[in-house]
Phi, psi and omega in degrees: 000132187260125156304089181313124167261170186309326181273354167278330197225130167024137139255108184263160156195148197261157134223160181226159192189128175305112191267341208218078198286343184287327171294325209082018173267118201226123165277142180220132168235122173249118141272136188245108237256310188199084192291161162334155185281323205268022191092141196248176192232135197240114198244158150232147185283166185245353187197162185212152173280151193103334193260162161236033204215140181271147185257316164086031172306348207280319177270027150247353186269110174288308181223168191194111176224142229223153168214143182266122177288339161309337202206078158281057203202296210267146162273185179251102191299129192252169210220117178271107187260348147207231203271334179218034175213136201214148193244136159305179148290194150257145204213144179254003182224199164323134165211164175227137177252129135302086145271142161256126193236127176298156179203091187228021177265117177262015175274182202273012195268334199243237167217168196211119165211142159198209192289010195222341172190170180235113159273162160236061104034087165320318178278039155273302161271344168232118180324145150294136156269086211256000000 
């Protein structure tokens, strides 16, 4: 069994920011500093523990577009591979994924925004990097 070092796997960082307080819309930008060479594969969850039930975050994410920070103009065709996991391209430098995400759920399982308070549950709102 081969051992991952720290310089093997991805360097992410989120930023999440209220895009639409009226809509219930929170934008999420995930950047990834150095994906896999061969395509990186990007998940949401489909259940979180404590539930007994699949949640399905994948059907709050209205859009989802990917960029080569080398070619930020162009997107990077994402490849939806089933209801909560979509694969890059091969891409050789930095690229950032855009979501915009609905967030109208007050329970403590999703996210929540509007004109008076936000809660966030990241796994609702941010892709996994795998």
């Amino acid at each position: 069994m081969s051992k991952l070092n720290n310089s093997d796997l991805p360097v992410i960082q989120y930023t999440i920011w209220a895009a639409d307080l009226h809509g219930h819309r929170f934008h999420v930008k995930l950047h990834i500093e150095n994906p896999l060479p061969n395509g990186q594969i990007l998940q949401i969850p489909a259940w979180i523990p404590g539930s007994y039930l699949i949640r399905d975050f994948s059907k709050q994410i209205e859009t989802i577009e990917a960029f080569a920070l080398d070619n930020p103009n162009d997107a990077l065709p994402l490849e939806r591979i089933d209801n909560n996991h979509w694969r890059l391209p091969q891409v050789a430098g930095a690229v950032e994924i855009l979501t915009t995400v609905y967030a109208f759920d007050s329970s403590v399982r999703a996210a929540y925004l509007d004109t008076e308070r936000a809660f966030i549950n990241s796994s609702s709102l941010c892709l996994a990097v795998k």
